[in-house]
Tab-separated table of C-alpha atoms in Angstrom:
chain	number	residue	atom	x	y	z
A	10	ASP	CA	77.136	104.385	103.490
A	11	ALA	CA	78.073	104.748	99.869
A	12	GLY	CA	80.176	102.004	98.378
A	13	VAL	CA	82.978	102.488	95.888
A	14	THR	CA	81.815	104.894	93.198
A	15	GLN	CA	83.298	105.166	89.716
A	16	SER	CA	82.656	107.655	86.965
A	17	PRO	CA	81.731	107.664	84.205
A	18	THR	CA	79.926	104.335	83.888
A	19	HIS	CA	80.382	104.171	80.121
A	20	LEU	CA	82.747	105.936	77.757
A	21	ILE	CA	83.482	105.803	74.045
A	22	LYS	CA	86.792	107.172	72.785
A	23	THR	CA	88.683	107.214	69.497
A	24	ARG	CA	92.092	105.652	69.005
A	25	GLY	CA	94.887	107.993	70.017
A	26	GLN	CA	92.773	109.965	72.455
A	27	HIS	CA	93.307	110.304	76.185
A	28	VAL	CA	90.899	109.198	78.920
A	29	THR	CA	90.545	109.879	82.641
A	30	LEU	CA	88.588	107.533	84.910
A	31	ARG	CA	87.642	108.441	88.471
A	32	CYS	CA	87.106	106.495	91.659
A	33	SER	CA	85.910	107.424	95.141
A	34	PRO	CA	86.670	104.811	97.798
A	35	ILE	CA	84.487	103.843	100.719
A	36	SER	CA	84.642	106.445	103.459
A	37	GLY	CA	87.593	105.717	105.721
A	38	HIS	CA	89.415	103.546	103.172
A	39	LYS	CA	92.850	104.812	102.277
A	40	SER	CA	93.881	102.322	99.617
A	41	VAL	CA	92.665	102.313	96.020
A	42	SER	CA	93.563	99.782	93.351
A	43	TRP	CA	92.782	99.718	89.641
A	44	TYR	CA	92.100	96.619	87.530
A	45	GLN	CA	91.409	96.048	83.851
A	46	GLN	CA	88.971	93.335	82.863
A	47	VAL	CA	88.825	92.324	79.218
A	48	LEU	CA	85.686	90.464	78.157
A	49	GLY	CA	85.776	86.844	79.218
A	50	GLN	CA	88.845	87.226	81.434
A	51	GLY	CA	89.519	87.849	85.101
A	52	PRO	CA	90.589	91.357	86.194
A	53	GLN	CA	94.272	92.250	85.787
A	54	PHE	CA	96.058	94.482	88.298
A	55	ILE	CA	97.147	97.916	87.047
A	56	PHE	CA	98.004	100.088	90.076
A	57	GLN	CA	97.614	100.361	93.810
A	58	TYR	CA	97.806	103.590	95.813
A	59	TYR	CA	97.900	104.137	99.549
A	60	GLU	CA	98.188	107.469	101.301
A	61	LYS	CA	98.766	109.127	97.910
A	62	GLU	CA	101.799	106.967	97.141
A	63	GLU	CA	102.062	104.234	94.511
A	64	ARG	CA	102.438	100.891	96.259
A	65	GLY	CA	102.239	98.553	93.315
A	66	ARG	CA	102.207	98.523	89.539
A	67	GLY	CA	101.141	95.744	87.205
A	68	ASN	CA	102.512	94.861	83.791
A	69	PHE	CA	100.979	97.725	81.829
A	70	PRO	CA	102.686	100.222	79.494
A	71	ASP	CA	103.649	103.730	80.532
A	72	ARG	CA	100.582	105.029	78.726
A	73	PHE	CA	98.767	104.101	81.919
A	74	SER	CA	99.200	106.352	84.944
A	75	ALA	CA	97.292	107.098	88.102
A	76	ARG	CA	97.262	109.284	91.157
A	77	GLN	CA	95.530	109.528	94.486
A	78	PHE	CA	94.287	112.763	96.008
A	79	PRO	CA	94.332	113.959	99.654
A	80	ASN	CA	90.702	112.839	100.028
A	81	TYR	CA	91.818	109.330	98.857
A	82	SER	CA	89.900	109.482	95.601
A	83	SER	CA	91.858	108.390	92.566
A	84	GLU	CA	92.203	108.929	88.833
A	85	LEU	CA	93.390	106.485	86.201
A	86	ASN	CA	94.730	108.081	83.017
A	87	VAL	CA	95.344	106.318	79.742
A	88	ASN	CA	97.105	108.096	76.887
A	89	ALA	CA	97.253	107.265	73.188
A	90	LEU	CA	94.336	104.855	73.396
A	91	LEU	CA	94.489	101.609	71.456
A	92	LEU	CA	91.619	99.344	70.426
A	93	GLY	CA	92.982	96.791	72.903
A	94	ASP	CA	92.361	99.172	75.787
A	95	SER	CA	88.642	98.490	75.428
A	96	ALA	CA	87.675	96.869	78.715
A	97	LEU	CA	85.852	97.229	82.016
A	98	TYR	CA	88.033	99.237	84.406
A	99	LEU	CA	87.435	98.400	88.043
A	100	CYS	CA	88.411	100.294	91.142
A	101	ALA	CA	88.793	98.598	94.516
A	102	SER	CA	89.110	100.146	97.950
A	103	SER	CA	90.372	98.727	101.221
A	104	LEU	CA	91.273	100.077	104.602
A	105	VAL	CA	95.020	99.582	104.213
A	106	TRP	CA	97.292	98.668	101.325
A	107	ILE	CA	98.512	95.344	102.583
A	108	GLY	CA	97.283	92.682	104.907
A	109	GLY	CA	94.115	90.763	105.354
A	110	THR	CA	91.529	93.466	104.881
A	111	GLU	CA	88.611	92.873	102.567
A	112	ALA	CA	88.552	94.655	99.214
A	113	PHE	CA	85.393	96.204	97.784
A	114	PHE	CA	84.923	96.960	94.121
A	115	GLY	CA	82.973	99.604	92.278
A	116	GLN	CA	80.587	99.009	89.397
A	117	GLY	CA	83.304	99.753	86.883
A	118	THR	CA	83.742	102.021	83.876
A	119	ARG	CA	83.128	100.406	80.490
A	120	LEU	CA	85.617	101.934	78.043
A	121	THR	CA	85.128	101.354	74.326
A	122	VAL	CA	87.846	102.504	71.938
A	123	VAL	CA	86.808	102.838	68.285
B	6	LYS	CA	104.046	84.040	88.915
B	7	GLN	CA	100.797	83.150	90.661
B	8	GLU	CA	98.236	81.488	88.429
B	9	VAL	CA	94.629	80.983	89.440
B	10	THR	CA	92.405	78.462	87.675
B	11	GLN	CA	88.660	77.987	88.062
B	12	ILE	CA	86.849	74.863	87.034
B	13	PRO	CA	84.344	74.472	85.490
B	14	ALA	CA	84.234	77.523	83.214
B	15	ALA	CA	80.464	77.231	83.012
B	16	LEU	CA	77.837	75.376	84.989
B	17	SER	CA	74.094	74.979	84.564
B	18	VAL	CA	71.949	73.491	87.318
B	19	PRO	CA	68.235	73.222	88.147
B	20	GLU	CA	66.913	75.364	90.962
B	21	GLY	CA	67.310	73.862	94.412
B	22	GLU	CA	70.502	71.953	93.721
B	23	ASN	CA	73.583	72.252	95.887
B	24	LEU	CA	76.745	72.990	93.929
B	25	VAL	CA	80.491	73.410	94.290
B	26	LEU	CA	82.764	75.783	92.409
B	27	ASN	CA	86.485	75.091	92.381
B	28	CYS	CA	89.498	77.389	92.479
B	29	SER	CA	93.149	76.378	92.429
B	30	PHE	CA	96.299	78.471	92.710
B	31	THR	CA	99.920	77.630	92.011
B	32	ASP	CA	101.775	79.403	94.837
B	33	SER	CA	100.599	78.552	98.350
B	34	ALA	CA	102.267	81.630	99.912
B	35	ILE	CA	99.026	83.568	99.980
B	36	TYR	CA	97.761	86.134	102.485
B	37	ASN	CA	94.102	85.557	101.818
B	38	LEU	CA	91.557	84.445	99.220
B	39	GLN	CA	88.381	86.257	98.340
B	40	TRP	CA	85.337	85.046	96.379
B	41	PHE	CA	83.419	87.558	94.282
B	42	ARG	CA	80.219	87.548	92.277
B	43	GLN	CA	79.933	89.486	89.002
B	44	ASP	CA	76.674	90.102	87.156
B	45	PRO	CA	76.944	90.743	83.382
B	46	GLY	CA	78.657	94.059	82.676
B	47	LYS	CA	78.778	94.968	86.354
B	48	GLY	CA	81.392	95.314	89.060
B	49	LEU	CA	82.433	92.736	91.639
B	50	THR	CA	80.485	91.969	94.784
B	51	SER	CA	82.487	90.508	97.638
B	52	LEU	CA	81.035	87.231	98.913
B	53	LEU	CA	83.560	85.750	101.333
B	54	LEU	CA	87.091	86.495	102.509
B	55	ILE	CA	89.236	83.675	103.915
B	56	GLN	CA	92.494	84.483	105.660
B	57	SER	CA	95.398	82.109	105.090
B	58	SER	CA	95.117	80.849	108.673
B	59	GLN	CA	91.435	79.933	108.257
B	60	ARG	CA	89.907	76.767	106.833
B	61	GLU	CA	86.474	78.079	105.935
B	62	GLN	CA	84.014	80.928	106.027
B	63	THR	CA	80.236	80.917	105.852
B	64	SER	CA	77.665	83.478	104.860
B	65	GLY	CA	74.066	82.397	104.527
B	66	ARG	CA	73.823	79.715	101.849
B	67	LEU	CA	77.488	80.170	100.923
B	68	ASN	CA	80.432	78.314	102.379
B	69	ALA	CA	84.007	78.731	101.213
B	70	SER	CA	86.856	76.466	102.212
B	71	LEU	CA	90.601	76.887	101.838
B	72	ASP	CA	93.353	74.285	101.712
B	73	LYS	CA	96.443	76.401	101.361
B	74	SER	CA	98.904	73.531	101.263
B	75	SER	CA	97.236	71.964	98.239
B	76	GLY	CA	96.454	75.302	96.609
B	77	ARG	CA	92.688	74.847	96.515
B	78	SER	CA	89.497	76.601	97.524
B	79	THR	CA	85.890	75.658	96.993
B	80	LEU	CA	82.713	77.716	97.096
B	81	TYR	CA	79.657	75.714	98.119
B	82	ILE	CA	76.246	77.130	97.285
B	83	ALA	CA	73.303	75.444	98.994
B	84	ALA	CA	69.791	75.308	97.589
B	85	SER	CA	70.604	77.304	94.475
B	86	GLN	CA	68.162	79.966	93.217
B	87	PRO	CA	67.772	81.666	89.818
B	88	GLY	CA	69.083	84.851	91.438
B	89	ASP	CA	72.395	83.094	92.017
B	90	SER	CA	73.002	83.136	88.253
B	91	ALA	CA	76.214	85.136	87.728
B	92	THR	CA	79.932	84.687	87.209
B	93	TYR	CA	81.876	83.719	90.321
B	94	LEU	CA	85.494	84.805	90.585
B	95	CYS	CA	88.118	83.774	93.093
B	96	ALA	CA	91.144	85.935	93.785
B	97	VAL	CA	94.238	85.380	95.881
B	98	ARG	CA	96.467	87.957	97.512
B	99	GLU	CA	100.046	86.899	98.028
B	100	SER	CA	102.045	87.436	101.186
B	101	ALA	CA	104.794	89.275	99.374
B	102	GLY	CA	102.580	91.708	97.558
B	103	ASN	CA	99.247	93.367	97.675
B	104	GLN	CA	97.598	92.782	94.333
B	105	PHE	CA	94.876	90.274	93.621
B	106	TYR	CA	95.426	87.461	91.143
B	107	PHE	CA	92.074	86.482	89.638
B	108	GLY	CA	90.820	83.356	87.967
B	109	THR	CA	88.754	83.623	84.784
B	110	GLY	CA	85.592	82.745	86.687
B	111	THR	CA	82.798	80.193	86.607
B	112	SER	CA	79.613	81.255	84.828
B	113	LEU	CA	76.676	79.824	86.771
B	114	THR	CA	73.152	79.501	85.430
B	115	VAL	CA	70.394	78.296	87.754
B	116	ILE	CA	67.369	77.120	85.791
B	117	PRO	CA	63.948	77.730	87.376
């Protein structure tokens, strides 16, 4: 079985541009969460989606948005990129959106803003 | 707001040693705690999940304990190997929400 897959693995963008990151959860998992990990820090929560609805939002500006599709895959969009958006973006999937189920993470997308 | 702290930030041990990584959290109203491993520039690999009602979980050479009332968890690694070298992150999920709160991790180096 495939794990959580993210694309692309690496990305270089210029300040002010827009970026779209993609995530496919483990088959059968209906919840997808997004995290941002700046170098040397722990991941910070951005969004959680379950059954195509937003179930949680972290303390990130409105330049960050996301959505979940009927097949439970998800996109994270970031507009008007800033240098500070450079980070590893991680996607996590779990069976349900709340409760004691285990979360599994993808390999991440390394975004560099220049 | 939940805060998760991991001590030490970095640890270097000779191969074969047993070691303990520490994680503390400020709000004991957690749903569960999960330990992850992260290799440089890579994603997170789940190691152990402990529900709030459990005291410990074991997988191979790894044993994680949870003391919810004192806000602490430990990850015990037995007979360390060079392949164990990585950053270890602990994360808690609160009862009232569904997001993970992560610590900043412990960077482990096992010297052959």
